[in-house]
């Protein structure tokens, strides 16, 4: 069996983004992972550790954690059941089935699908695969930063890192990776959309809180409660984590600009991160003194995502009227 299920992804310089920010922007292209997103790093690692002899895995997902679990399970010859909320577009269900998974649609948002996945794990004796809240996931995700450090070489370090936050697993993995390579002082810009803002709400409240509902179209950011570890990191004085929000319209515009300029289609969860550059947020943070005026290279994690195609993009444009 392969050592890892994930790939060492390209680190590309973006001319268009660099022009906008006024510093070199590097894109970590995790959209090109097998399964379509960074999720395979952590989930592949977790499945290799916990599901080798499993009679089956079960994962609740907005889509991409499920895609990664289904991919890893197929590689391991283990059956996969993925529970998705009804808010996930039909194309996600199709793609999961194409990956060989049995798909169950339960509840309206991820938290409800997760309750069903936990129930199935219990009653059917399946291995539960969490999408964002587990140390093995964070360890797996941290490989992304180790790869970036190797690509950039010892003389270059990022001025800041941009990530999207759903349940906070990617953020925790990035923090761990930054620690591993000695970049703990590099500021992280943690991006969410309005209406899928559980991390921002926790930072503002000074404690983990649960959102009433997910009203954003970025359904893969749609956990109602951020994981405890991500919140703890936000309170850690050795780290600088800047929590910021964009609107769905800004995330969608970012997807379109990214498609035009980089010729890559990503979903809303990733668009939220890209919007940090395209909406002018990074520049604003510099103007406000929250990031240095002379900023070192900006690292943007292109987390990817399978919940998008041209039809879905058109439907989002219609819904959000951009
Ligand atoms: N998506 C999870 C959680 O959904 C899922 O089930 O697929 N970018 C993309 C493309 C994602 O799919 C996700 C998470 C994130 C970013 C955020 O990662 P997280 O959850 O580790 O903060 C509810």
mmCIF file of C-alpha atoms and ligand atoms in Angstrom:
data_model
loop_
_atom_site.group_PDB
_atom_site.id
_atom_site.type_symbol
_atom_site.label_atom_id
_atom_site.label_comp_id
_atom_site.label_asym_id
_atom_site.label_seq_id
_atom_site.Cartn_x
_atom_site.Cartn_y
_atom_site.Cartn_z
ATOM 1 C CA UNK A 1 0.000 0.000 0.000
ATOM 2 C CA UNK A 2 1.206 3.502 -0.752
ATOM 3 C CA UNK A 3 2.933 5.283 2.109
ATOM 4 C CA UNK A 4 0.512 8.192 1.854
ATOM 5 C CA UNK A 5 -2.729 8.691 -0.010
ATOM 6 C CA UNK A 6 -2.002 12.395 -0.580
ATOM 7 C CA UNK A 7 0.362 13.964 -3.090
ATOM 8 C CA UNK A 8 3.059 16.584 -2.695
ATOM 9 C CA UNK A 9 1.168 19.387 -4.459
ATOM 10 C CA UNK A 10 2.675 22.216 -6.540
ATOM 11 C CA UNK A 11 3.509 25.568 -4.987
ATOM 12 C CA UNK A 12 2.776 28.141 -7.679
ATOM 13 C CA UNK A 13 3.519 31.832 -7.779
ATOM 14 C CA UNK A 14 0.425 33.816 -8.738
ATOM 15 C CA UNK A 15 1.253 36.838 -10.853
ATOM 16 C CA UNK A 16 -2.300 38.208 -10.663
ATOM 17 C CA UNK A 17 -2.545 37.927 -6.890
ATOM 18 C CA UNK A 18 0.999 39.210 -6.335
ATOM 19 C CA UNK A 19 0.124 42.326 -8.338
ATOM 20 C CA UNK A 20 -2.925 42.926 -6.137
ATOM 21 C CA UNK A 21 -1.209 42.428 -2.772
ATOM 22 C CA UNK A 22 2.126 44.015 -3.637
ATOM 23 C CA UNK A 23 4.119 41.011 -2.416
ATOM 24 C CA UNK A 24 4.774 37.580 -3.917
ATOM 25 C CA UNK A 25 1.779 35.300 -3.475
ATOM 26 C CA UNK A 26 2.330 31.539 -3.425
ATOM 27 C CA UNK A 27 -0.548 29.162 -4.011
ATOM 28 C CA UNK A 28 -0.415 25.737 -2.359
ATOM 29 C CA UNK A 29 -2.470 23.849 -4.914
ATOM 30 C CA UNK A 30 -4.245 21.293 -2.761
ATOM 31 C CA UNK A 31 -7.167 21.377 -5.153
ATOM 32 C CA UNK A 32 -5.069 18.922 -7.155
ATOM 33 C CA UNK A 33 -5.073 16.249 -4.454
ATOM 34 C CA UNK A 34 -6.796 12.955 -5.213
ATOM 35 C CA UNK A 35 -10.367 13.501 -3.924
ATOM 36 C CA UNK A 36 -10.169 17.182 -4.904
ATOM 37 C CA UNK A 37 -9.182 18.860 -1.644
ATOM 38 C CA UNK A 38 -6.594 19.019 1.145
ATOM 39 C CA UNK A 39 -8.815 16.718 3.221
ATOM 40 C CA UNK A 40 -7.074 13.570 1.967
ATOM 41 C CA UNK A 41 -3.948 14.579 3.915
ATOM 42 C CA UNK A 42 -5.567 14.258 7.327
ATOM 43 C CA UNK A 43 -8.252 11.747 6.488
ATOM 44 C CA UNK A 44 -5.852 9.504 4.590
ATOM 45 C CA UNK A 45 -3.527 9.568 7.597
ATOM 46 C CA UNK A 46 -6.342 8.880 10.056
ATOM 47 C CA UNK A 47 -7.765 6.022 7.970
ATOM 48 C CA UNK A 48 -4.353 4.400 7.645
ATOM 49 C CA UNK A 49 -3.973 4.542 11.423
ATOM 50 C CA UNK A 50 -7.495 3.569 12.478
ATOM 51 C CA UNK A 51 -9.334 1.805 9.664
ATOM 52 C CA UNK A 52 -6.967 -0.843 8.263
ATOM 53 C CA UNK A 53 -8.949 -3.759 9.621
ATOM 54 C CA UNK A 54 -12.260 -1.941 9.766
ATOM 55 C CA UNK A 55 -15.461 -3.517 8.444
ATOM 56 C CA UNK A 56 -16.313 -0.088 7.060
ATOM 57 C CA UNK A 57 -15.842 3.636 7.619
ATOM 58 C CA UNK A 58 -18.544 6.239 8.122
ATOM 59 C CA UNK A 59 -18.043 9.975 7.717
ATOM 60 C CA UNK A 60 -20.423 12.921 7.914
ATOM 61 C CA UNK A 61 -19.425 15.594 5.499
ATOM 62 C CA UNK A 62 -20.357 18.708 3.622
ATOM 63 C CA UNK A 63 -18.712 16.794 0.775
ATOM 64 C CA UNK A 64 -14.945 16.940 0.757
ATOM 65 C CA UNK A 65 -14.156 15.048 3.939
ATOM 66 C CA UNK A 66 -16.492 12.398 2.579
ATOM 67 C CA UNK A 67 -14.711 12.379 -0.792
ATOM 68 C CA UNK A 68 -11.410 11.875 1.016
ATOM 69 C CA UNK A 69 -12.818 9.128 3.262
ATOM 70 C CA UNK A 70 -14.357 7.362 0.256
ATOM 71 C CA UNK A 71 -11.077 7.606 -1.666
ATOM 72 C CA UNK A 72 -8.978 6.336 1.262
ATOM 73 C CA UNK A 73 -11.447 3.519 1.965
ATOM 74 C CA UNK A 74 -11.382 2.420 -1.693
ATOM 75 C CA UNK A 75 -7.577 2.341 -1.633
ATOM 76 C CA UNK A 76 -7.752 0.184 1.480
ATOM 77 C CA UNK A 77 -10.489 -2.098 0.161
ATOM 78 C CA UNK A 78 -12.863 -1.047 2.954
ATOM 79 C CA UNK A 79 -16.506 -0.001 2.350
ATOM 80 C CA UNK A 80 -17.423 3.646 2.990
ATOM 81 C CA UNK A 81 -20.707 5.218 4.044
ATOM 82 C CA UNK A 82 -20.888 8.987 3.742
ATOM 83 C CA UNK A 83 -23.683 10.959 5.401
ATOM 84 C CA UNK A 84 -24.329 14.358 3.822
ATOM 85 C CA UNK A 85 -26.875 17.029 4.727
ATOM 86 C CA UNK A 86 -29.612 17.872 2.229
ATOM 87 C CA UNK A 87 -27.833 21.201 1.604
ATOM 88 C CA UNK A 88 -25.061 19.411 -0.315
ATOM 89 C CA UNK A 89 -25.661 19.739 -4.073
ATOM 90 C CA UNK A 90 -26.641 16.587 -6.057
ATOM 91 C CA UNK A 91 -23.298 16.627 -7.835
ATOM 92 C CA UNK A 92 -21.604 15.870 -4.498
ATOM 93 C CA UNK A 93 -23.786 12.805 -4.004
ATOM 94 C CA UNK A 94 -22.958 11.652 -7.529
ATOM 95 C CA UNK A 95 -19.227 12.168 -7.048
ATOM 96 C CA UNK A 96 -19.276 10.279 -3.748
ATOM 97 C CA UNK A 97 -21.093 7.378 -5.396
ATOM 98 C CA UNK A 98 -18.607 7.433 -8.277
ATOM 99 C CA UNK A 99 -15.888 7.110 -5.611
ATOM 100 C CA UNK A 100 -17.598 3.876 -4.548
ATOM 101 C CA UNK A 101 -19.293 5.152 -1.379
ATOM 102 C CA UNK A 102 -22.795 4.473 -0.115
ATOM 103 C CA UNK A 103 -24.394 7.882 0.427
ATOM 104 C CA UNK A 104 -27.043 8.729 2.998
ATOM 105 C CA UNK A 105 -28.728 12.133 3.084
ATOM 106 C CA UNK A 106 -29.728 13.153 6.628
ATOM 107 C CA UNK A 107 -30.621 16.543 8.142
ATOM 108 C CA UNK A 108 -30.281 20.018 6.760
ATOM 109 C CA UNK A 109 -26.807 20.926 7.979
ATOM 110 C CA UNK A 110 -23.586 19.050 8.719
ATOM 111 C CA UNK A 111 -24.192 18.786 12.473
ATOM 112 C CA UNK A 112 -27.375 16.783 11.863
ATOM 113 C CA UNK A 113 -25.646 14.500 9.349
ATOM 114 C CA UNK A 114 -22.905 13.992 11.924
ATOM 115 C CA UNK A 115 -25.354 12.803 14.570
ATOM 116 C CA UNK A 116 -26.477 10.126 12.105
ATOM 117 C CA UNK A 117 -22.873 9.120 11.286
ATOM 118 C CA UNK A 118 -22.120 8.704 14.997
ATOM 119 C CA UNK A 119 -25.268 6.596 15.359
ATOM 120 C CA UNK A 120 -24.278 4.377 12.411
ATOM 121 C CA UNK A 121 -20.775 3.933 13.814
ATOM 122 C CA UNK A 122 -22.313 2.742 17.071
ATOM 123 C CA UNK A 123 -25.058 0.476 15.708
ATOM 124 C CA UNK A 124 -23.216 -0.976 12.685
ATOM 125 C CA UNK A 125 -19.742 -1.181 14.227
ATOM 126 C CA UNK A 126 -18.227 1.146 11.607
ATOM 127 C CA UNK A 127 -15.099 3.273 12.100
ATOM 128 C CA UNK A 128 -16.145 6.894 12.548
ATOM 129 C CA UNK A 129 -14.065 9.320 10.479
ATOM 130 C CA UNK A 130 -14.313 12.865 11.876
ATOM 131 C CA UNK A 131 -13.987 15.610 9.218
ATOM 132 C CA UNK A 132 -12.086 18.164 11.314
ATOM 133 C CA UNK A 133 -11.799 17.386 15.026
ATOM 134 C CA UNK A 134 -9.023 14.841 15.578
ATOM 135 C CA UNK A 135 -5.248 15.067 16.256
ATOM 136 C CA UNK A 136 -4.496 12.551 13.468
ATOM 137 C CA UNK A 137 -6.247 14.843 10.963
ATOM 138 C CA UNK A 138 -4.219 17.846 12.096
ATOM 139 C CA UNK A 139 -1.029 15.834 11.885
ATOM 140 C CA UNK A 140 -1.933 14.773 8.339
ATOM 141 C CA UNK A 141 -2.849 18.325 7.273
ATOM 142 C CA UNK A 142 0.421 19.679 8.709
ATOM 143 C CA UNK A 143 2.319 17.957 5.874
ATOM 144 C CA UNK A 144 1.127 20.794 3.643
ATOM 145 C CA UNK A 145 3.308 23.297 5.497
ATOM 146 C CA UNK A 146 6.290 20.950 5.617
ATOM 147 C CA UNK A 147 6.051 20.694 1.820
ATOM 148 C CA UNK A 148 5.845 24.480 1.455
ATOM 149 C CA UNK A 149 8.959 24.906 3.613
ATOM 150 C CA UNK A 150 10.803 22.371 1.463
ATOM 151 C CA UNK A 151 9.643 24.090 -1.768
ATOM 152 C CA UNK A 152 10.606 27.583 -0.596
ATOM 153 C CA UNK A 153 13.964 26.548 0.814
ATOM 154 C CA UNK A 154 15.598 27.747 4.043
ATOM 155 C CA UNK A 155 16.069 31.393 3.012
ATOM 156 C CA UNK A 156 12.370 32.188 2.421
ATOM 157 C CA UNK A 157 9.616 32.319 5.028
ATOM 158 C CA UNK A 158 6.036 33.473 4.469
ATOM 159 C CA UNK A 159 4.813 36.868 5.679
ATOM 160 C CA UNK A 160 1.378 35.380 6.366
ATOM 161 C CA UNK A 161 -0.733 32.323 5.556
ATOM 162 C CA UNK A 162 -4.349 32.392 4.365
ATOM 163 C CA UNK A 163 -6.646 29.470 5.223
ATOM 164 C CA UNK A 164 -10.384 28.812 5.141
ATOM 165 C CA UNK A 165 -12.048 27.658 8.352
ATOM 166 C CA UNK A 166 -14.979 25.273 8.572
ATOM 167 C CA UNK A 167 -14.742 23.180 11.714
ATOM 168 C CA UNK A 168 -11.142 24.303 12.187
ATOM 169 C CA UNK A 169 -9.235 21.142 11.225
ATOM 170 C CA UNK A 170 -7.281 22.816 8.432
ATOM 171 C CA UNK A 171 -6.388 25.697 10.754
ATOM 172 C CA UNK A 172 -5.139 23.274 13.436
ATOM 173 C CA UNK A 173 -3.088 21.386 10.852
ATOM 174 C CA UNK A 174 -1.546 24.591 9.526
ATOM 175 C CA UNK A 175 -0.658 25.721 13.061
ATOM 176 C CA UNK A 176 0.967 22.356 13.714
ATOM 177 C CA UNK A 177 2.877 22.559 10.425
ATOM 178 C CA UNK A 178 4.077 26.098 11.214
ATOM 179 C CA UNK A 179 5.288 24.859 14.610
ATOM 180 C CA UNK A 180 7.055 21.898 12.980
ATOM 181 C CA UNK A 181 9.057 24.088 10.591
ATOM 182 C CA UNK A 182 9.784 26.914 13.065
ATOM 183 C CA UNK A 183 7.344 29.422 11.561
ATOM 184 C CA UNK A 184 5.092 29.791 14.596
ATOM 185 C CA UNK A 185 5.321 33.583 14.470
ATOM 186 C CA UNK A 186 3.886 33.732 10.920
ATOM 187 C CA UNK A 187 0.404 35.313 11.115
ATOM 188 C CA UNK A 188 -2.536 33.213 9.925
ATOM 189 C CA UNK A 189 -5.502 34.850 8.236
ATOM 190 C CA UNK A 190 -8.458 32.582 9.056
ATOM 191 C CA UNK A 191 -11.257 33.118 6.548
ATOM 192 C CA UNK A 192 -14.967 32.269 6.825
ATOM 193 C CA UNK A 193 -18.111 33.466 5.160
ATOM 194 C CA UNK A 194 -20.860 35.383 6.944
ATOM 195 C CA UNK A 195 -23.375 32.692 7.910
ATOM 196 C CA UNK A 196 -20.735 29.966 8.319
ATOM 197 C CA UNK A 197 -18.720 31.872 10.892
ATOM 198 C CA UNK A 198 -18.383 29.548 13.895
ATOM 199 C CA UNK A 199 -14.704 30.380 14.464
ATOM 200 C CA UNK A 200 -15.210 34.133 14.258
ATOM 201 C CA UNK A 201 -18.213 33.863 16.599
ATOM 202 C CA UNK A 202 -16.091 31.922 19.109
ATOM 203 C CA UNK A 203 -13.232 34.446 18.898
ATOM 204 C CA UNK A 204 -15.693 37.316 19.452
ATOM 205 C CA UNK A 205 -17.471 35.563 22.342
ATOM 206 C CA UNK A 206 -14.212 34.466 23.972
ATOM 207 C CA UNK A 207 -15.543 30.899 24.129
ATOM 208 C CA UNK A 208 -16.724 28.133 21.802
ATOM 209 C CA UNK A 209 -20.278 28.911 20.700
ATOM 210 C CA UNK A 210 -22.790 27.133 18.490
ATOM 211 C CA UNK A 211 -24.379 29.008 15.595
ATOM 212 C CA UNK A 212 -28.185 28.828 15.281
ATOM 213 C CA UNK A 213 -27.987 27.900 11.620
ATOM 214 C CA UNK A 214 -25.766 27.899 8.537
ATOM 215 C CA UNK A 215 -27.022 30.558 6.167
ATOM 216 C CA UNK A 216 -23.994 30.785 3.858
ATOM 217 C CA UNK A 217 -23.759 28.980 0.525
ATOM 218 C CA UNK A 218 -20.273 27.824 1.568
ATOM 219 C CA UNK A 219 -21.765 24.599 2.898
ATOM 220 C CA UNK A 220 -18.359 22.975 3.344
ATOM 221 C CA UNK A 221 -17.547 25.658 5.903
ATOM 222 C CA UNK A 222 -20.868 24.910 7.534
ATOM 223 C CA UNK A 223 -20.028 23.442 10.924
ATOM 224 C CA UNK A 224 -22.116 25.132 13.610
ATOM 225 C CA UNK A 225 -19.410 24.716 16.264
ATOM 226 C CA UNK A 226 -15.673 25.088 15.758
ATOM 227 C CA UNK A 227 -13.400 22.451 17.294
ATOM 228 C CA UNK A 228 -12.012 23.296 20.728
ATOM 229 C CA UNK A 229 -8.392 23.107 19.599
ATOM 230 C CA UNK A 230 -8.885 25.818 16.950
ATOM 231 C CA UNK A 231 -10.445 28.091 19.564
ATOM 232 C CA UNK A 232 -7.566 27.394 21.976
ATOM 233 C CA UNK A 233 -5.066 28.334 19.283
ATOM 234 C CA UNK A 234 -6.917 31.635 18.781
ATOM 235 C CA UNK A 235 -6.276 32.411 22.456
ATOM 236 C CA UNK A 236 -2.601 31.419 22.365
ATOM 237 C CA UNK A 237 -0.290 34.409 22.798
ATOM 238 C CA UNK A 238 2.513 32.835 20.736
ATOM 239 C CA UNK A 239 0.288 32.699 17.644
ATOM 240 C CA UNK A 240 -1.266 35.465 15.564
ATOM 241 C CA UNK A 241 -4.558 34.277 14.114
ATOM 242 C CA UNK A 242 -6.587 36.990 12.406
ATOM 243 C CA UNK A 243 -10.204 35.876 12.043
ATOM 244 C CA UNK A 244 -12.001 37.579 9.137
ATOM 245 C CA UNK A 245 -15.270 37.228 7.257
ATOM 246 C CA UNK A 246 -16.298 37.774 3.659
ATOM 247 C CA UNK A 247 -19.758 37.707 2.160
ATOM 248 C CA UNK A 248 -20.928 34.876 -0.075
ATOM 249 C CA UNK A 249 -20.836 37.371 -2.943
ATOM 250 C CA UNK A 250 -17.160 38.085 -2.284
ATOM 251 C CA UNK A 251 -16.368 34.359 -2.080
ATOM 252 C CA UNK A 252 -18.173 33.760 -5.365
ATOM 253 C CA UNK A 253 -16.419 36.662 -7.066
ATOM 254 C CA UNK A 254 -13.134 35.213 -5.835
ATOM 255 C CA UNK A 255 -13.979 31.845 -7.427
ATOM 256 C CA UNK A 256 -14.693 33.589 -10.738
ATOM 257 C CA UNK A 257 -11.531 35.692 -10.686
ATOM 258 C CA UNK A 258 -9.473 32.621 -9.749
ATOM 259 C CA UNK A 259 -11.032 30.704 -12.637
ATOM 260 C CA UNK A 260 -10.263 33.525 -15.056
ATOM 261 C CA UNK A 261 -6.726 34.210 -13.858
ATOM 262 C CA UNK A 262 -5.456 30.815 -12.688
ATOM 263 C CA UNK A 263 -7.764 28.657 -14.828
ATOM 264 C CA UNK A 264 -8.797 26.537 -11.851
ATOM 265 C CA UNK A 265 -12.319 25.999 -10.522
ATOM 266 C CA UNK A 266 -12.722 25.718 -6.742
ATOM 267 C CA UNK A 267 -15.768 25.734 -4.470
ATOM 268 C CA UNK A 268 -17.137 28.373 -2.097
ATOM 269 C CA UNK A 269 -15.248 27.026 0.943
ATOM 270 C CA UNK A 270 -12.020 27.784 -0.912
ATOM 271 C CA UNK A 271 -13.361 31.019 -2.413
ATOM 272 C CA UNK A 272 -13.634 32.399 1.137
ATOM 273 C CA UNK A 273 -9.851 32.118 1.471
ATOM 274 C CA UNK A 274 -9.106 33.458 -1.994
ATOM 275 C CA UNK A 275 -11.331 36.458 -1.254
ATOM 276 C CA UNK A 276 -8.783 37.579 1.359
ATOM 277 C CA UNK A 277 -6.707 38.663 -1.627
ATOM 278 C CA UNK A 278 -9.335 39.526 -4.241
ATOM 279 C CA UNK A 279 -11.582 41.578 -1.918
ATOM 280 C CA UNK A 280 -8.634 43.711 -0.829
ATOM 281 C CA UNK A 281 -8.758 42.397 2.749
ATOM 282 C CA UNK A 282 -5.013 41.728 3.008
ATOM 283 C CA UNK A 283 -4.292 45.292 1.902
ATOM 284 C CA UNK A 284 -6.802 46.568 4.483
ATOM 285 C CA UNK A 285 -5.141 44.562 7.252
ATOM 286 C CA UNK A 286 -1.847 46.186 6.258
ATOM 287 C CA UNK A 287 -3.422 49.650 6.263
ATOM 288 C CA UNK A 288 -4.892 48.964 9.725
ATOM 289 C CA UNK A 289 -1.496 47.905 11.049
ATOM 290 C CA UNK A 290 -2.626 44.333 11.711
ATOM 291 C CA UNK A 291 -0.172 43.036 9.112
ATOM 292 C CA UNK A 292 3.182 44.665 8.326
ATOM 293 C CA UNK A 293 3.260 47.158 5.455
ATOM 294 C CA UNK A 294 6.324 45.402 4.125
ATOM 295 C CA UNK A 295 4.812 41.942 4.014
ATOM 296 C CA UNK A 296 6.860 38.858 3.172
ATOM 297 C CA UNK A 297 5.477 36.353 0.658
ATOM 298 C CA UNK A 298 1.816 35.508 1.197
ATOM 299 C CA UNK A 299 0.988 31.806 1.264
ATOM 300 C CA UNK A 300 -2.552 31.011 0.155
ATOM 301 C CA UNK A 301 -3.830 27.507 0.821
ATOM 302 C CA UNK A 302 -5.944 26.527 -2.176
ATOM 303 C CA UNK A 303 -8.011 23.973 -0.279
ATOM 304 C CA UNK A 304 -9.999 23.042 -3.410
ATOM 305 C CA UNK A 305 -13.326 21.237 -3.125
ATOM 306 C CA UNK A 306 -15.529 19.035 -5.299
ATOM 307 C CA UNK A 307 -18.873 20.744 -4.696
ATOM 308 C CA UNK A 308 -18.675 22.803 -7.856
ATOM 309 C CA UNK A 309 -19.101 22.512 -11.609
ATOM 310 C CA UNK A 310 -20.299 24.980 -14.247
ATOM 311 C CA UNK A 311 -23.951 24.231 -13.454
ATOM 312 C CA UNK A 312 -23.421 24.795 -9.720
ATOM 313 C CA UNK A 313 -21.480 27.980 -10.451
ATOM 314 C CA UNK A 314 -24.345 29.313 -12.587
ATOM 315 C CA UNK A 315 -26.850 28.405 -9.905
ATOM 316 C CA UNK A 316 -24.759 30.174 -7.230
ATOM 317 C CA UNK A 317 -24.522 33.269 -9.446
ATOM 318 C CA UNK A 318 -28.282 33.236 -9.810
ATOM 319 C CA UNK A 319 -28.894 32.755 -6.065
ATOM 320 C CA UNK A 320 -26.409 35.427 -5.048
ATOM 321 C CA UNK A 321 -27.188 37.673 -8.042
ATOM 322 C CA UNK A 322 -23.664 38.743 -8.863
HETATM 323 N N1 LIG B 1 -15.199 20.735 4.781
HETATM 324 C C1 LIG B 1 -15.702 19.694 5.678
HETATM 325 C C2 LIG B 1 -16.580 20.189 6.749
HETATM 326 O O1 LIG B 1 -17.845 20.581 6.295
HETATM 327 C C3 LIG B 1 -16.297 18.566 4.868
HETATM 328 O O2 LIG B 1 -17.049 17.800 5.415
HETATM 329 O O3 LIG B 1 -15.954 18.421 3.702
HETATM 330 N N2 LIG B 1 -12.055 23.945 2.335
HETATM 331 C C4 LIG B 1 -12.768 22.920 1.872
HETATM 332 C C5 LIG B 1 -12.827 22.696 0.398
HETATM 333 C C6 LIG B 1 -13.470 22.086 2.770
HETATM 334 O O4 LIG B 1 -14.180 21.065 2.311
HETATM 335 C C7 LIG B 1 -13.416 22.355 4.151
HETATM 336 C C8 LIG B 1 -14.110 21.502 5.165
HETATM 337 C C9 LIG B 1 -12.636 23.454 4.582
HETATM 338 C C10 LIG B 1 -11.962 24.216 3.652
HETATM 339 C C11 LIG B 1 -12.463 23.802 6.019
HETATM 340 O O5 LIG B 1 -11.775 22.836 6.727
HETATM 341 P P1 LIG B 1 -12.020 22.566 8.255
HETATM 342 O O6 LIG B 1 -13.392 22.024 8.423
HETATM 343 O O7 LIG B 1 -10.972 21.598 8.610
HETATM 344 O O8 LIG B 1 -11.884 23.874 8.939
HETATM 345 C C12 LIG B 1 -18.719 21.053 7.293
#
